[in-house]
Coordinates of C-alpha atoms in Angstrom, one line a residue:
X1096 CA 30.9 -49.0 20.5
X1097 CA 27.0 -49.4 20.8
X1098 CA 26.3 -47.0 23.3
X1099 CA 29.0 -44.5 21.6
X1100 CA 26.9 -45.0 18.5
X1101 CA 23.8 -44.0 20.2
X1102 CA 25.1 -41.2 21.6
X1103 CA 26.6 -40.0 18.6
X1104 CA 23.2 -40.2 17.0
X1105 CA 21.3 -38.5 19.9
X1106 CA 23.7 -35.4 19.2
X1107 CA 23.0 -35.4 15.7
X1108 CA 19.3 -35.2 16.2
X1109 CA 19.8 -32.5 18.6
X1110 CA 22.2 -30.7 16.3
X1111 CA 19.6 -31.2 13.3
X1112 CA 16.7 -29.9 15.7
X1113 CA 18.8 -26.5 16.1
X1114 CA 19.6 -26.2 12.7
X1115 CA 16.0 -26.5 11.2
X1116 CA 14.8 -23.0 12.1
X1117 CA 17.6 -21.6 10.5
X1118 CA 17.4 -23.7 7.4
X1119 CA 14.0 -22.8 7.1
X1120 CA 14.2 -19.1 7.4
X1121 CA 16.4 -19.1 4.5
X1122 CA 13.4 -19.7 2.0
X1123 CA 10.9 -17.8 0.9
X1124 CA 8.8 -16.0 3.8
X1125 CA 5.3 -17.8 4.6
X1126 CA 2.3 -16.4 6.3
X1127 CA -0.9 -17.1 8.1
X1128 CA -3.8 -14.8 8.9
X1129 CA -4.4 -13.4 12.0
X1130 CA -8.2 -13.7 12.4
X1131 CA -8.9 -11.9 15.6
X1132 CA -6.9 -8.5 14.1
X1133 CA -7.7 -5.6 14.5
X1134 CA -9.7 -5.7 17.5
X1135 CA -13.2 -4.5 17.6
X1136 CA -13.5 -0.8 16.9
X1137 CA -14.4 1.7 19.5
X1138 CA -17.4 4.0 19.5
X1139 CA -19.6 1.9 17.1
X1140 CA -17.3 2.9 14.2
X1141 CA -17.6 1.0 11.0
X1142 CA -15.0 1.1 8.0
X1143 CA -15.9 1.9 4.6
X1144 CA -13.5 1.0 1.6
X1145 CA -10.0 1.0 2.8
X1146 CA -8.3 3.4 0.5
X1147 CA -4.8 3.2 1.9
X1148 CA -2.4 1.6 4.5
X1149 CA 0.9 2.2 5.6
X1150 CA 3.1 0.7 8.6
X1151 CA 5.4 3.7 10.1
X1152 CA 8.7 3.5 11.7
X1153 CA 7.1 2.6 15.3
X1154 CA 5.5 -0.2 13.5
X1155 CA 1.6 1.4 14.1
X1156 CA -0.9 0.6 11.2
X1157 CA -2.6 3.6 9.5
X1158 CA -5.4 3.5 7.0
X1159 CA -7.3 5.9 5.1
X1160 CA -10.7 4.5 4.7
X1161 CA -14.0 5.9 3.0
X1162 CA -16.7 6.9 5.4
X1163 CA -18.8 8.2 2.3
X1164 CA -18.7 4.6 0.8
X1165 CA -21.2 3.2 3.8
X1166 CA -24.7 2.8 3.0
X1167 CA -27.6 3.7 5.3
X1168 CA -28.0 0.2 6.7
X1169 CA -23.9 0.6 7.4
X1170 CA -24.4 3.7 9.5
X1171 CA -28.2 3.1 10.7
X1172 CA -26.8 4.1 14.4
X1173 CA -26.1 7.2 12.9
X1174 CA -29.5 8.1 10.8
X1175 CA -31.7 6.4 13.5
X1176 CA -29.8 6.3 16.9
X1177 CA -33.2 5.8 18.9
X1178 CA -33.8 2.6 17.1
X1179 CA -30.4 1.1 16.2
X1180 CA -27.2 0.4 18.2
X1181 CA -24.8 0.0 15.5
X1182 CA -23.1 1.3 13.7
X1183 CA -21.8 5.0 12.9
X1184 CA -18.8 6.0 10.1
X1185 CA -15.2 5.7 11.2
X1186 CA -13.0 8.7 10.6
X1187 CA -11.1 8.5 7.7
X1188 CA -7.5 8.6 9.1
X1189 CA -7.0 5.7 11.7
X1190 CA -4.1 4.8 13.4
X1191 CA -3.6 0.9 15.2
X1192 CA -1.1 -0.4 17.2
X1193 CA 0.4 -3.8 16.9
X1194 CA -2.0 -5.4 19.0
X1195 CA -5.0 -3.8 16.7
X1196 CA -5.9 -1.3 19.2
X1197 CA -7.0 1.9 18.0
X1198 CA -4.4 4.9 18.8
X1199 CA -6.2 7.7 17.4
X1200 CA -8.4 8.7 14.5
X1201 CA -9.1 11.8 12.5
X1202 CA -9.5 13.7 9.0
X1203 CA -12.4 14.7 7.1
X1204 CA -13.3 18.0 5.7
X1205 CA -12.1 21.2 7.5
X1206 CA -10.9 24.4 7.5
X1207 CA -7.8 25.9 5.0
X1208 CA -8.2 22.5 2.6
X1209 CA -10.0 20.6 0.2
X1210 CA -10.6 17.1 1.6
X1211 CA -10.8 14.4 -0.8
X1212 CA -13.6 13.4 -2.7
X1213 CA -12.6 9.5 -2.2
X1214 CA -9.8 9.0 0.0
X1215 CA -6.8 7.0 -1.5
X1216 CA -3.2 6.2 -0.5
X1217 CA -1.4 7.2 3.0
X1218 CA 2.1 7.8 4.1
X1219 CA 3.7 8.8 7.4
X1220 CA 7.0 10.5 6.7
X1221 CA 10.3 10.6 8.4
X1222 CA 9.4 13.7 10.2
X1223 CA 6.1 12.0 11.4
X1224 CA 4.0 13.9 8.9
X1225 CA 1.0 12.3 7.5
X1226 CA 0.2 12.4 3.9
X1227 CA -3.1 11.5 2.4
X1228 CA -4.6 11.4 -1.4
X1229 CA -7.7 10.7 -3.4
X1230 CA -8.9 9.4 -6.5
X1231 CA -12.2 11.0 -6.8
X1232 CA -13.4 12.6 -10.0
X1233 CA -12.3 15.9 -8.9
X1234 CA -9.5 15.2 -6.7
X1235 CA -6.0 16.9 -7.8
X1236 CA -4.5 17.3 -4.6
X1237 CA -2.5 16.2 -1.8
X1238 CA -2.8 16.6 2.1
X1239 CA 0.1 17.1 4.8
X1240 CA -1.0 16.9 8.3
X1241 CA 0.9 16.5 11.7
X1242 CA 0.6 13.3 13.3
X1243 CA -2.0 14.2 15.6
X1244 CA -4.3 15.6 12.5
X1245 CA -3.4 19.3 12.6
X1246 CA -3.3 20.4 8.8
X1247 CA 0.1 21.7 7.3
X1248 CA -0.2 21.9 3.7
X1249 CA -2.0 21.3 0.3
X1250 CA -0.3 20.4 -2.9
X1251 CA -2.7 20.8 -5.9
X1252 CA -6.1 21.6 -6.0
X1253 CA -9.6 19.9 -6.5
X1254 CA -11.7 20.7 -9.7
X1255 CA -12.0 19.6 -13.4
X1256 CA -9.0 17.3 -14.7
X1257 CA -6.4 18.8 -16.8
X1258 CA -3.5 16.4 -18.3
X1259 CA -0.4 14.7 -17.2
X1260 CA 2.1 17.6 -17.8
X1261 CA 0.2 20.1 -15.7
X1262 CA 2.5 21.5 -12.7
X1263 CA -0.3 23.0 -10.8
X1264 CA -2.2 20.2 -9.6
X1265 CA -2.0 16.4 -9.8
X1266 CA -4.7 13.9 -11.5
X1267 CA -6.5 11.8 -9.0
X1268 CA -3.4 10.9 -7.0
X1269 CA -3.2 7.4 -5.6
X1270 CA -0.2 7.1 -3.5
X1271 CA 2.9 8.8 -2.3
X1272 CA 6.2 8.5 -0.6
X1273 CA 9.0 11.1 1.0
X1274 CA 12.5 10.7 0.4
X1275 CA 14.1 11.0 3.8
X1276 CA 17.6 12.0 2.2
X1277 CA 16.1 15.0 0.1
X1278 CA 12.7 15.5 1.5
X1279 CA 11.1 15.1 -1.9
X1280 CA 7.4 14.1 -2.4
X1281 CA 7.2 11.3 -4.8
X1282 CA 3.6 10.9 -6.0
X1283 CA 2.1 7.8 -8.1
X1284 CA -0.2 9.9 -10.0
X1285 CA -2.7 8.2 -10.6
X1286 CA -6.1 7.4 -11.7
X1287 CA -6.1 10.2 -14.2
X1288 CA -2.9 11.4 -15.1
X1289 CA 0.1 8.9 -16.3
X1290 CA 3.2 9.8 -14.1
X1291 CA 5.3 10.1 -11.0
X1292 CA 5.2 13.4 -10.1
X1293 CA 7.9 15.1 -7.8
X1294 CA 7.4 18.0 -5.2
X1295 CA 9.3 19.8 -2.6
X1296 CA 8.1 18.0 0.8
X1297 CA 8.6 21.4 2.8
X1298 CA 6.9 23.8 0.4
X1299 CA 5.2 22.1 -2.1
X1300 CA 7.2 23.6 -4.9
X1301 CA 6.8 21.2 -8.1
X1302 CA 10.3 19.9 -9.1
X1303 CA 9.9 17.3 -12.1
X1304 CA 7.9 14.3 -13.4
X1305 CA 8.2 11.6 -15.9
X1306 CA 6.0 8.6 -17.5
X1307 CA 6.9 5.1 -18.3
X1308 CA 10.6 4.1 -19.2
X1309 CA 11.3 7.8 -17.9
X1310 CA 9.6 9.5 -21.0
X1311 CA 7.7 12.5 -20.9
X1312 CA 4.1 11.2 -20.2
X1313 CA 1.2 11.2 -22.5
X1314 CA -2.6 11.0 -21.6
X1315 CA -3.0 7.7 -24.2
X1316 CA -5.0 5.0 -22.4
X1317 CA -4.0 1.7 -23.6
X1318 CA -5.8 -1.5 -23.5
X1319 CA -4.0 -4.5 -22.0
X1320 CA -2.7 -7.1 -24.5
X1321 CA -0.7 -10.1 -22.6
X1322 CA 1.0 -11.0 -25.8
X1323 CA 1.6 -7.5 -27.1
X1324 CA 5.1 -5.7 -26.5
X1325 CA 4.8 -3.9 -23.3
X1326 CA 2.8 -0.5 -23.5
X1327 CA 5.4 2.4 -23.8
X1328 CA 3.4 4.6 -21.2
X1329 CA 1.9 4.2 -18.0
X1330 CA -2.0 3.1 -18.2
X1331 CA -4.7 4.1 -15.5
X1332 CA -3.8 3.6 -12.6
X1333 CA -0.7 4.7 -11.7
X1334 CA -1.1 2.7 -8.1
X1335 CA 1.6 2.7 -5.7
X1336 CA 5.0 3.9 -5.5
X1337 CA 7.6 2.9 -3.1
X1338 CA 11.6 3.7 -2.6
X1339 CA 14.1 1.0 -1.9
X1340 CA 17.2 0.9 0.4
X1341 CA 19.3 1.9 -2.4
X1342 CA 17.2 5.1 -3.5
X1343 CA 15.5 3.7 -6.4
X1344 CA 11.4 4.9 -6.9
X1345 CA 9.4 1.9 -7.6
X1346 CA 6.1 2.2 -9.2
X1347 CA 3.1 -0.1 -9.6
X1348 CA 1.6 0.3 -13.2
X1349 CA -1.5 -1.7 -12.2
X1350 CA -3.7 -2.2 -15.4
X1351 CA -0.3 -3.3 -17.3
X1352 CA 0.6 -5.9 -14.8
X1353 CA 4.3 -4.5 -14.5
X1354 CA 6.5 -2.8 -11.8
X1355 CA 9.0 -0.2 -12.9
X1356 CA 12.0 0.8 -11.5
X1357 CA 13.6 4.4 -11.6
X1358 CA 16.7 6.8 -10.3
X1359 CA 15.6 10.1 -8.6
X1360 CA 15.8 11.7 -11.7
X1361 CA 13.6 9.5 -13.8
X1362 CA 16.2 7.4 -15.3
X1363 CA 14.7 4.1 -16.2
X1364 CA 16.5 1.2 -14.7
X1365 CA 14.1 -1.9 -15.0
X1366 CA 10.6 -3.7 -15.2
X1367 CA 9.3 -6.7 -14.0
X1368 CA 6.2 -8.2 -15.0
X1369 CA 3.9 -10.2 -12.7
X1370 CA 1.8 -12.7 -14.4
X1371 CA 1.3 -10.7 -17.4
X1372 CA -1.0 -13.5 -18.9
X1373 CA -3.7 -12.8 -16.5
X1374 CA -6.5 -10.1 -16.5
X1375 CA -4.9 -6.8 -15.7
X1376 CA -4.4 -5.7 -12.2
X1377 CA -1.9 -8.1 -10.9
X1378 CA 0.6 -5.3 -9.4
X1379 CA -1.5 -3.1 -6.9
X1380 CA 0.8 -2.5 -4.4
X1381 CA 4.7 -3.7 -3.4
X1382 CA 6.2 -4.1 -0.3
X1383 CA 9.7 -4.5 0.2
X1384 CA 10.8 -7.5 2.6
X1385 CA 12.6 -5.7 5.8
X1386 CA 16.0 -7.5 5.5
X1387 CA 19.4 -5.9 4.9
X1388 CA 19.1 -7.0 1.1
X1389 CA 15.5 -6.5 0.8
X1390 CA 15.5 -10.0 -0.7
X1391 CA 11.8 -10.3 -2.0
X1392 CA 8.7 -7.9 -3.0
X1393 CA 5.1 -8.5 -1.8
X1394 CA 2.8 -7.7 -4.6
X1395 CA -1.0 -7.5 -4.3
X1396 CA -3.1 -9.1 -7.2
X1397 CA -6.5 -7.8 -7.1
X1398 CA -8.2 -10.2 -9.6
X1399 CA -6.8 -13.5 -8.2
X1400 CA -7.3 -12.3 -4.9
X1401 CA -3.7 -13.2 -3.7
X1402 CA -0.5 -11.6 -2.8
X1403 CA 2.4 -12.7 -4.3
X1404 CA 6.2 -13.3 -2.9
X1405 CA 8.7 -12.2 -5.6
X1406 CA 12.5 -12.4 -5.6
X1407 CA 13.5 -8.9 -5.9
X1408 CA 16.8 -10.2 -7.6
X1409 CA 15.0 -11.5 -10.7
X1410 CA 11.3 -11.0 -10.3
X1411 CA 10.6 -14.9 -10.0
X1412 CA 7.6 -15.7 -8.1
X1413 CA 8.1 -18.2 -5.0
X1414 CA 4.6 -17.9 -3.2
X1415 CA 1.3 -16.8 -3.5
X1416 CA -1.3 -16.5 -0.6
X1417 CA -5.2 -15.7 -0.5
X1418 CA -8.0 -16.3 -3.1
X1419 CA -11.2 -14.7 -3.8
X1420 CA -14.0 -14.6 -1.0
X1421 CA -15.1 -13.3 2.1
X1422 CA -13.3 -15.6 4.6
X1423 CA -10.6 -14.9 6.8
X1424 CA -7.6 -15.2 4.7
X1425 CA -9.6 -14.3 1.6
X1426 CA -9.9 -11.3 0.1
X1427 CA -12.9 -9.2 -1.6
X1428 CA -11.0 -6.7 -3.9
X1429 CA -7.5 -6.6 -2.6
X1430 CA -6.4 -3.3 -2.8
X1431 CA -3.2 -2.3 -1.0
X1432 CA -0.6 -3.6 1.3
X1433 CA 1.6 -2.7 4.0
X1434 CA 4.5 -4.6 5.7
X1435 CA 6.1 -4.0 9.4
X1436 CA 9.9 -4.4 10.5
X1437 CA 8.7 -8.3 11.5
X1438 CA 7.8 -9.0 8.2
X1439 CA 4.1 -9.2 8.8
X1440 CA 1.7 -8.1 6.2
X1441 CA -1.4 -6.1 6.0
X1442 CA -4.1 -6.4 3.5
X1443 CA -6.7 -3.5 2.7
X1444 CA -9.9 -4.4 0.7
X1445 CA -12.1 -2.3 -1.2
X1446 CA -15.4 -3.9 -1.3
X1447 CA -14.5 -5.9 1.7
X1448 CA -14.2 -2.9 3.6
X1449 CA -11.8 -4.6 6.3
X1450 CA -8.0 -4.6 6.9
X1451 CA -6.3 -8.2 7.7
X1452 CA -3.3 -8.9 9.2
X1453 CA -0.9 -12.0 7.9
X1454 CA 1.9 -13.3 10.4
X1455 CA 5.2 -13.6 9.1
X1456 CA 5.8 -17.6 10.0
X1457 CA 9.3 -17.7 8.4
X1458 CA 11.7 -15.2 9.8
X1459 CA 13.9 -12.6 8.3

């Protein structure tokens, strides 16, 4: 009997050992920074501020960075190549593979289009077209390129800013997505305008736009008050845009610490507030967890130097990672996030001028 008891106990321990990983995977995801990602850049390149980041269908990581933000010291090998070995500005658009190697790089001013004064936002669509935006003072355009950097189309134009109901241009657009079902381009518009704007992704034709709660947008800038009723319009910047598997359009109203959900026609669905008591800026970008139900949302929070894990069903915060700082795993002006099919997170910084990878430790 004693031997039988020991055998049963051993079997129970073995069963427990096999069950544990599955049990752990059921909880909120957990992350750990990978300090060796990406690999050193080739060609003496160095990065400026990171204005946009996206992971494509191949799990390749794309950034839209700002060479114009580099100081003379940063790029001294460009200005004084006979005296310094490093560094020179990297091209604006860079594609990395999963290991952190540079696959290709391109971008910048060229013939037939107006390159942005300050790069912001990048998206690779279902047809492998690459879209880039900009939030510089004159920027009112979105540019479309082939995967290898050949210019295809410009929507809008550079010039003096107008208003949130102008259908001929954008207003310092921050981010964009393309709906594969309809081939429509949705733009988070932006750092000047206060709206979502929709265009035909093939022709560039304007289709529709709306503001907070699906209302016509205004250009009144609100001052965030955490104890006041939620603002009835977006504040600047209208910063990120994503689409759920169910087809809903998800918008970051960064300065109002909230995320709004819409049907494709602009009908308001719901709102989630993230740390409403915090300084404005807790909803810089939103990533949807790559399981079947998109069970979690990962949200960047610049003022607190963290990204948060929210339960998608009710917006409850179930985890936070990072802090303000310059070490690995810390953030200097956390700007945008991206996520790959394995649940790894890529965090782009403005003042930090870098991209960090946070490995998913919890499974899907």
